[in-house]
Amino acid sequence: MAGYVGVVDIAPLTVRELYWMYEGRYEVHDVALRSVIASIYNTFSKKWIKPDDLKEKPASDQEMTVEQTEALFIAMGVCTSGG
């Protein structure tokens, strides 16, 4: 996450803060990409779409599986232990 947002020194940051920065940058890039795709599509199509029409639909509210939870905790441990 730190590499994606351009943070060099992650020592003073928590995983939560890194995630917030990652989420913000992802949203900016997602909006820009959807705008470009909608513009290209609208150039060649008779049916116009808006960038919001291309927004990813949220997945159903399912709980994480045990495997997903374990993988998340392992990743958090790696991120916080410096290794």
N, CA, C and O atoms as a printed pandas DataFrame, in Angstrom:
     atom_number atom_name residue_name chain_id  residue_number  x_coord  y_coord  z_coord
0              1         N          MET        A               1    0.828   -1.191    0.000
1              2        CA          MET        A               1    0.000    0.000    0.000
2              3         C          MET        A               1    0.868    1.249    0.000
3              4         O          MET        A               1    0.546    2.239   -0.657
4              5         N          ALA        A               2    1.969    1.196    0.740
5              6        CA          ALA        A               2    2.833    2.367    0.829
6              7         C          ALA        A               2    3.410    2.731   -0.532
7              8         O          ALA        A               2    3.511    3.909   -0.875
8              9         N          GLY        A               3    3.787    1.725   -1.299
9             10        CA          GLY        A               3    4.326    1.984   -2.621
10            11         C          GLY        A               3    3.295    2.591   -3.547
11            12         O          GLY        A               3    3.625    3.456   -4.358
12            13         N          TYR        A               4    2.065    2.156   -3.441
13            14        CA          TYR        A               4    0.998    2.657   -4.304
14            15         C          TYR        A               4    0.712    4.122   -4.038
15            16         O          TYR        A               4    0.435    4.879   -4.968
16            17         N          VAL        A               5    0.776    4.536   -2.761
17            18        CA          VAL        A               5    0.482    5.928   -2.432
18            19         C          VAL        A               5    1.732    6.795   -2.421
19            20         O          VAL        A               5    1.634    8.014   -2.280
20            21         N          GLY        A               6    2.912    6.185   -2.567
21            22        CA          GLY        A               6    4.141    6.955   -2.656
22            23         C          GLY        A               6    4.765    7.322   -1.322
23            24         O          GLY        A               6    5.513    8.297   -1.236
24            25         N          VAL        A               7    4.472    6.560   -0.289
25            26        CA          VAL        A               7    5.050    6.822    1.026
26            27         C          VAL        A               7    6.387    6.100    1.114
27            28         O          VAL        A               7    6.471    4.902    0.841
28            29         N          VAL        A               8    7.436    6.833    1.496
29            30        CA          VAL        A               8    8.763    6.233    1.601
30            31         C          VAL        A               8    8.991    5.677    3.003
31            32         O          VAL        A               8    9.455    4.547    3.156
32            33         N          ASP        A               9    8.670    6.462    4.017
33            34        CA          ASP        A               9    8.891    6.035    5.395
34            35         C          ASP        A               9    7.545    5.717    6.038
35            36         O          ASP        A               9    6.759    6.619    6.327
36            37         N          ILE        A              10    7.286    4.432    6.261
37            38        CA          ILE        A              10    5.991    4.044    6.825
38            39         C          ILE        A              10    6.019    3.940    8.342
39            40         O          ILE        A              10    4.995    3.648    8.960
40            41         N          ALA        A              11    7.178    4.177    8.951
41            42        CA          ALA        A              11    7.327    3.984   10.400
42            43         C          ALA        A              11    6.298    4.772   11.217
43            44         O          ALA        A              11    5.721    4.203   12.143
44            45         N          PRO        A              12    6.039    6.048   10.923
45            46        CA          PRO        A              12    5.085    6.772   11.770
46            47         C          PRO        A              12    3.617    6.489   11.456
47            48         O          PRO        A              12    2.732    7.035   12.115
48            49         N          LEU        A              13    3.351    5.655   10.475
49            50        CA          LEU        A              13    1.972    5.412   10.054
50            51         C          LEU        A              13    1.471    4.056   10.525
51            52         O          LEU        A              13    2.233    3.098   10.656
52            53         N          THR        A              14    0.176    4.005   10.773
53            54        CA          THR        A              14   -0.448    2.727   11.113
54            55         C          THR        A              14   -0.964    2.073    9.834
55            56         O          THR        A              14   -1.047    2.718    8.789
56            57         N          VAL        A              15   -1.305    0.805    9.923
57            58        CA          VAL        A              15   -1.876    0.107    8.776
58            59         C          VAL        A              15   -3.184    0.772    8.366
59            60         O          VAL        A              15   -3.493    0.864    7.178
60            61         N          ARG        A              16   -3.937    1.227    9.332
61            62        CA          ARG        A              16   -5.206    1.889    9.041
62            63         C          ARG        A              16   -4.975    3.181    8.247
63            64         O          ARG        A              16   -5.691    3.447    7.282
64            65         N          GLU        A              17   -3.990    3.976    8.643
65            66        CA          GLU        A              17   -3.697    5.206    7.918
66            67         C          GLU        A              17   -3.222    4.914    6.490
67            68         O          GLU        A              17   -3.609    5.602    5.546
68            69         N          LEU        A              18   -2.388    3.896    6.349
69            70        CA          LEU        A              18   -1.956    3.499    5.013
70            71         C          LEU        A              18   -3.146    3.062    4.171
71            72         O          LEU        A              18   -3.226    3.396    2.989
72            73         N          TYR        A              19   -4.062    2.324    4.766
73            74        CA          TYR        A              19   -5.246    1.879    4.036
74            75         C          TYR        A              19   -6.094    3.073    3.607
75            76         O          TYR        A              19   -6.594    3.101    2.482
76            77         N          TRP        A              20   -6.262    4.055    4.486
77            78        CA          TRP        A              20   -7.044    5.241    4.136
78            79         C          TRP        A              20   -6.416    5.975    2.946
79            80         O          TRP        A              20   -7.123    6.420    2.041
80            81         N          MET        A              21   -5.097    6.096    2.954
81            82        CA          MET        A              21   -4.417    6.756    1.845
82            83         C          MET        A              21   -4.557    5.938    0.566
83            84         O          MET        A              21   -4.795    6.488   -0.509
84            85         N          TYR        A              22   -4.408    4.625    0.691
85            86        CA          TYR        A              22   -4.553    3.724   -0.460
86            87         C          TYR        A              22   -5.960    3.836   -1.033
87            88         O          TYR        A              22   -6.137    3.945   -2.247
88            89         N          GLU        A              23   -6.951    3.808   -0.163
89            90        CA          GLU        A              23   -8.350    3.873   -0.598
90            91         C          GLU        A              23   -8.630    5.194   -1.320
91            92         O          GLU        A              23   -9.327    5.210   -2.334
92            93         N          GLY        A              24   -8.097    6.288   -0.806
93            94        CA          GLY        A              24   -8.291    7.593   -1.446
94            95         C          GLY        A              24   -7.661    7.662   -2.822
95            96         O          GLY        A              24   -8.283    8.137   -3.772
96            97         N          ARG        A              25   -6.426    7.188   -2.932
97            98        CA          ARG        A              25   -5.756    7.207   -4.226
98            99         C          ARG        A              25   -6.465    6.277   -5.209
99           100         O          ARG        A              25   -6.616    6.619   -6.382
100          101         N          TYR        A              26   -6.899    5.109   -4.745
101          102        CA          TYR        A              26   -7.608    4.174   -5.612
102          103         C          TYR        A              26   -8.883    4.823   -6.154
103          104         O          TYR        A              26   -9.188    4.697   -7.340
104          105         N          GLU        A              27   -9.616    5.507   -5.302
105          106        CA          GLU        A              27  -10.869    6.141   -5.723
106          107         C          GLU        A              27  -10.603    7.207   -6.786
107          108         O          GLU        A              27  -11.355    7.311   -7.755
108          109         N          VAL        A              28   -9.545    7.997   -6.616
109          110        CA          VAL        A              28   -9.203    9.025   -7.598
110          111         C          VAL        A              28   -8.865    8.375   -8.939
111          112         O          VAL        A              28   -9.342    8.816   -9.985
112          113         N          HIS        A              29   -8.046    7.333   -8.905
113          114        CA          HIS        A              29   -7.680    6.652  -10.147
114          115         C          HIS        A              29   -8.883    5.964  -10.780
115          116         O          HIS        A              29   -9.009    5.941  -12.004
116          117         N          ASP        A              30   -9.762    5.407   -9.962
117          118        CA          ASP        A              30  -10.946    4.726  -10.467
118          119         C          ASP        A              30  -11.874    5.705  -11.179
119          120         O          ASP        A              30  -12.392    5.396  -12.253
120          121         N          VAL        A              31  -12.087    6.873  -10.597
121          122        CA          VAL        A              31  -12.955    7.885  -11.208
122          123         C          VAL        A              31  -12.359    8.355  -12.539
123          124         O          VAL        A              31  -13.075    8.503  -13.529
124          125         N          ALA        A              32  -11.054    8.585  -12.552
125          126        CA          ALA        A              32  -10.406    9.041  -13.783
126          127         C          ALA        A              32  -10.512    7.979  -14.883
127          128         O          ALA        A              32  -10.813    8.301  -16.032
128          129         N          LEU        A              33  -10.268    6.736  -14.534
129          130        CA          LEU        A              33  -10.335    5.656  -15.511
130          131         C          LEU        A              33  -11.753    5.490  -16.053
131          132         O          LEU        A              33  -11.943    5.323  -17.258
132          133         N          ARG        A              34  -12.739    5.535  -15.174
133          134        CA          ARG        A              34  -14.129    5.404  -15.632
134          135         C          ARG        A              34  -14.520    6.553  -16.552
135          136         O          ARG        A              34  -15.284    6.352  -17.496
136          137         N          SER        A              35  -14.007    7.759  -16.292
137          138        CA          SER        A              35  -14.300    8.910  -17.151
138          139         C          SER        A              35  -13.714    8.728  -18.541
139          140         O          SER        A              35  -14.368    9.027  -19.540
140          141         N          VAL        A              36  -12.483    8.238  -18.606
141          142        CA          VAL        A              36  -11.838    8.004  -19.901
142          143         C          VAL        A              36  -12.576    6.917  -20.671
143          144         O          VAL        A              36  -12.851    7.076  -21.861
144          145         N          ILE        A              37  -12.894    5.829  -20.012
145          146        CA          ILE        A              37  -13.592    4.728  -20.681
146          147         C          ILE        A              37  -14.966    5.185  -21.182
147          148         O          ILE        A              37  -15.356    4.853  -22.301
148          149         N          ALA        A              38  -15.693    5.938  -20.370
149          150        CA          ALA        A              38  -17.009    6.426  -20.788
150          151         C          ALA        A              38  -16.874    7.374  -21.971
151          152         O          ALA        A              38  -17.709    7.348  -22.875
152          153         N          SER        A              39  -15.845    8.207  -21.985
153          154        CA          SER        A              39  -15.639    9.123  -23.115
154          155         C          SER        A              39  -15.365    8.368  -24.401
155          156         O          SER        A              39  -15.923    8.692  -25.449
156          157         N          ILE        A              40  -14.503    7.358  -24.323
157          158        CA          ILE        A              40  -14.214    6.557  -25.509
158          159         C          ILE        A              40  -15.460    5.818  -25.978
159          160         O          ILE        A              40  -15.757    5.786  -27.173
160          161         N          TYR        A              41  -16.180    5.231  -25.048
161          162        CA          TYR        A              41  -17.403    4.499  -25.399
162          163         C          TYR        A              41  -18.421    5.435  -26.051
163          164         O          TYR        A              41  -19.036    5.080  -27.057
164          165         N          ASN        A              42  -18.599    6.620  -25.485
165          166        CA          ASN        A              42  -19.588    7.560  -26.011
166          167         C          ASN        A              42  -19.197    8.092  -27.384
167          168         O          ASN        A              42  -20.067    8.514  -28.145
168          169         N          THR        A              43  -17.922    8.081  -27.715
169          170        CA          THR        A              43  -17.479    8.529  -29.030
170          171         C          THR        A              43  -17.967    7.594  -30.125
171          172         O          THR        A              43  -18.293    8.036  -31.227
172          173         N          PHE        A              44  -18.017    6.297  -29.822
173          174        CA          PHE        A              44  -18.339    5.307  -30.844
174          175         C          PHE        A              44  -19.712    4.666  -30.687
175          176         O          PHE        A              44  -20.063    3.778  -31.464
176          177         N          SER        A              45  -20.483    5.085  -29.717
177          178        CA          SER        A              45  -21.762    4.439  -29.466
178          179         C          SER        A              45  -22.904    5.439  -29.580
179          180         O          SER        A              45  -22.726    6.636  -29.354
180          181         N          LYS        A              46  -24.058    4.937  -29.927
181          182        CA          LYS        A              46  -25.241    5.794  -29.974
182          183         C          LYS        A              46  -25.897    5.900  -28.606
183          184         O          LYS        A              46  -26.590    6.876  -28.319
184          185         N          LYS        A              47  -25.682    4.907  -27.772
185          186        CA          LYS        A              47  -26.226    4.928  -26.412
186          187         C          LYS        A              47  -25.156    5.478  -25.469
187          188         O          LYS        A              47  -24.096    4.874  -25.308
188          189         N          TRP        A              48  -25.432    6.603  -24.861
189          190        CA          TRP        A              48  -24.449    7.244  -23.994
190          191         C          TRP        A              48  -24.480    6.624  -22.606
191          192         O          TRP        A              48  -25.527    6.197  -22.118
192          193         N          ILE        A              49  -23.315    6.586  -21.987
193          194        CA          ILE        A              49  -23.216    6.131  -20.605
194          195         C          ILE        A              49  -22.485    7.198  -19.789
195          196         O          ILE        A              49  -21.728    8.006  -20.327
196          197         N          LYS        A              50  -22.725    7.180  -18.504
197          198        CA          LYS        A              50  -22.031    8.076  -17.578
198          199         C          LYS        A              50  -20.929    7.277  -16.887
199          200         O          LYS        A              50  -21.021    6.054  -16.790
200          201         N          PRO        A              51  -19.892    7.953  -16.409
201          202        CA          PRO        A              51  -18.842    7.234  -15.677
202          203         C          PRO        A              51  -19.390    6.434  -14.494
203          204         O          PRO        A              51  -18.870    5.365  -14.174
204          205         N          ASP        A              52  -20.420    6.940  -13.853
205          206        CA          ASP        A              52  -21.002    6.218  -12.724
206          207         C          ASP        A              52  -21.673    4.917  -13.145
207          208         O          ASP        A              52  -21.834    4.009  -12.330
208          209         N          ASP        A              53  -22.066    4.821  -14.413
209          210        CA          ASP        A              53  -22.652    3.571  -14.904
210          211         C          ASP        A              53  -21.621    2.448  -14.914
211          212         O          ASP        A              53  -21.984    1.272  -14.904
212          213         N          LEU        A              54  -20.349    2.800  -14.933
213          214        CA          LEU        A              54  -19.273    1.812  -14.968
214          215         C          LEU        A              54  -18.746    1.464  -13.588
215          216         O          LEU        A              54  -17.825    0.659  -13.450
216          217         N          LYS        A              55  -19.330    2.068  -12.575
217          218        CA          LYS        A              55  -18.856    1.825  -11.215
218          219         C          LYS        A              55  -19.121    0.383  -10.814
219          220         O          LYS        A              55  -20.181   -0.181  -11.088
220          221         N          GLU        A              56  -18.134   -0.188  -10.164
221          222        CA          GLU        A              56  -18.249   -1.579   -9.736
222          223         C          GLU        A              56  -19.383   -1.713   -8.724
223          224         O          GLU        A              56  -19.482   -0.942   -7.770
224          225         N          LYS        A              57  -20.208   -2.680   -8.948
225          226        CA          LYS        A              57  -21.323   -2.933   -8.030
226          227         C          LYS        A              57  -20.783   -3.574   -6.758
227          228         O          LYS        A              57  -19.952   -4.479   -6.833
228          229         N          PRO        A              58  -21.239   -3.123   -5.594
229          230        CA          PRO        A              58  -20.736   -3.729   -4.361
230          231         C          PRO        A              58  -21.146   -5.191   -4.252
231          232         O          PRO        A              58  -22.260   -5.577   -4.606
232          233         N          ALA        A              59  -20.231   -5.972   -3.762
233          234        CA          ALA        A              59  -20.523   -7.389   -3.552
234          235         C          ALA        A              59  -21.546   -7.517   -2.434
235          236         O          ALA        A              59  -21.727   -6.603   -1.630
236          237         N          SER        A              60  -22.199   -8.644   -2.397
237          238        CA          SER        A              60  -23.172   -8.848   -1.329
238          239         C          SER        A              60  -22.455   -8.832    0.015
239          240         O          SER        A              60  -21.268   -9.149    0.103
240          241         N          ASP        A              61  -23.167   -8.471    1.029
241          242        CA          ASP        A              61  -22.568   -8.337    2.358
242          243         C          ASP        A              61  -22.349   -9.709    2.984
243          244         O          ASP        A              61  -23.098  -10.140    3.860
244          245         N          GLN        A              62  -21.319  -10.373    2.519
245          246        CA          GLN        A              62  -20.975  -11.663    3.077
246          247         C          GLN        A              62  -19.813  -11.482    4.038
247          248         O          GLN        A              62  -18.954  -10.620    3.848
248          249         N          GLU        A              63  -19.803  -12.305    5.063
249          250        CA          GLU        A              63  -18.698  -12.250    5.997
250          251         C          GLU        A              63  -17.474  -12.899    5.366
251          252         O          GLU        A              63  -17.589  -13.723    4.459
252          253         N          MET        A              64  -16.311  -12.519    5.855
253          254        CA          MET        A              64  -15.075  -13.091    5.354
254          255         C          MET        A              64  -14.976  -14.546    5.775
255          256         O          MET        A              64  -15.433  -14.932    6.852
256          257         N          THR        A              65  -14.374  -15.342    4.910
257          258        CA          THR        A              65  -14.140  -16.732    5.261
258          259         C          THR        A              65  -12.981  -16.806    6.253
259          260         O          THR        A              65  -12.253  -15.831    6.442
260          261         N          VAL        A              66  -12.819  -17.942    6.867
261          262        CA          VAL        A              66  -11.722  -18.138    7.822
262          263         C          VAL        A              66  -10.381  -17.950    7.120
263          264         O          VAL        A              66   -9.465  -17.342    7.675
264          265         N          GLU        A              67  -10.267  -18.470    5.898
265          266        CA          GLU        A              67   -9.020  -18.341    5.141
266          267         C          GLU        A              67   -8.713  -16.881    4.837
267          268         O          GLU        A              67   -7.563  -16.455    4.943
268          269         N          GLN        A              68   -9.734  -16.110    4.458
269          270        CA          GLN        A              68   -9.535  -14.689    4.168
270          271         C          GLN        A              68   -9.125  -13.935    5.426
271          272         O          GLN        A              68   -8.257  -13.063    5.376
272          273         N          THR        A              69   -9.744  -14.266    6.549
273          274        CA          THR        A              69   -9.403  -13.615    7.805
274          275         C          THR        A              69   -7.970  -13.923    8.207
275          276         O          THR        A              69   -7.234  -13.027    8.621
276          277         N          GLU        A              70   -7.568  -15.186    8.089
277          278        CA          GLU        A              70   -6.196  -15.562    8.426
278          279         C          GLU        A              70   -5.196  -14.854    7.522
279          280         O          GLU        A              70   -4.167  -14.371    7.995
280          281         N          ALA        A              71   -5.489  -14.786    6.221
281          282        CA          ALA        A              71   -4.589  -14.111    5.287
282          283         C          ALA        A              71   -4.468  -12.629    5.617
283          284         O          ALA        A              71   -3.384  -12.055    5.508
284          285         N          LEU        A              72   -5.583  -11.998    6.022
285          286        CA          LEU        A              72   -5.541  -10.593    6.384
286          287         C          LEU        A              72   -4.667  -10.364    7.607
287          288         O          LEU        A              72   -3.859   -9.435    7.629
288          289         N          PHE        A              73   -4.823  -11.206    8.625
289          290        CA          PHE        A              73   -4.021  -11.049    9.834
290          291         C          PHE        A              73   -2.537  -11.318    9.566
291          292         O          PHE        A              73   -1.671  -10.662   10.145
292          293         N          ILE        A              74   -2.250  -12.273    8.697
293          294        CA          ILE        A              74   -0.849  -12.521    8.338
294          295         C          ILE        A              74   -0.273  -11.301    7.635
295          296         O          ILE        A              74    0.842  -10.874    7.936
296          297         N          ALA        A              75   -1.032  -10.740    6.699
297          298        CA          ALA        A              75   -0.570   -9.546    5.980
298          299         C          ALA        A              75   -0.391   -8.370    6.928
299          300         O          ALA        A              75    0.571   -7.612    6.798
300          301         N          MET        A              76   -1.306   -8.207    7.879
301          302        CA          MET        A              76   -1.167   -7.114    8.850
302          303         C          MET        A              76    0.055   -7.322    9.717
303          304         O          MET        A              76    0.741   -6.357   10.051
304          305         N          GLY        A              77    0.344   -8.564   10.094
305          306        CA          GLY        A              77    1.515   -8.847   10.901
306          307         C          GLY        A              77    2.791   -8.543   10.154
307          308         O          GLY        A              77    3.747   -8.019   10.726
308          309         N          VAL        A              78    2.808   -8.875    8.861
309          310        CA          VAL        A              78    3.985   -8.588    8.042
310          311         C          VAL        A              78    4.159   -7.090    7.899
311          312         O          VAL        A              78    5.281   -6.588    7.962
312          313         N          CYS        A              79    3.059   -6.365    7.706
313          314        CA          CYS        A              79    3.145   -4.915    7.537
314          315         C          CYS        A              79    3.596   -4.211    8.811
315          316         O          CYS        A              79    4.305   -3.206    8.747
316          317         N          THR        A              80    3.192   -4.726    9.961
317          318        CA          THR        A              80    3.504   -4.031   11.207
318          319         C          THR        A              80    4.807   -4.489   11.833
319          320         O          THR        A              80    5.360   -3.781   12.673
320          321         N          SER        A              81    5.323   -5.671   11.444
321          322        CA          SER        A              81    6.543   -6.164   12.057
322          323         C          SER        A              81    7.783   -5.702   11.318
323          324         O          SER        A              81    8.903   -5.915   11.783
324          325         N          GLY        A              82    7.590   -5.071   10.170
325          326        CA          GLY        A              82    8.722   -4.585    9.408
326          327         C          GLY        A              82    9.375   -5.639    8.542
327          328         O          GLY        A              82   10.423   -5.397    7.943
328          329         N          GLY        A              83    8.751   -6.824    8.472
329          330        CA          GLY        A              83    9.374   -7.895    7.692
330          331         C          GLY        A              83    8.585   -8.318    6.511
331          332         O          GLY        A              83    9.005   -9.211    5.776
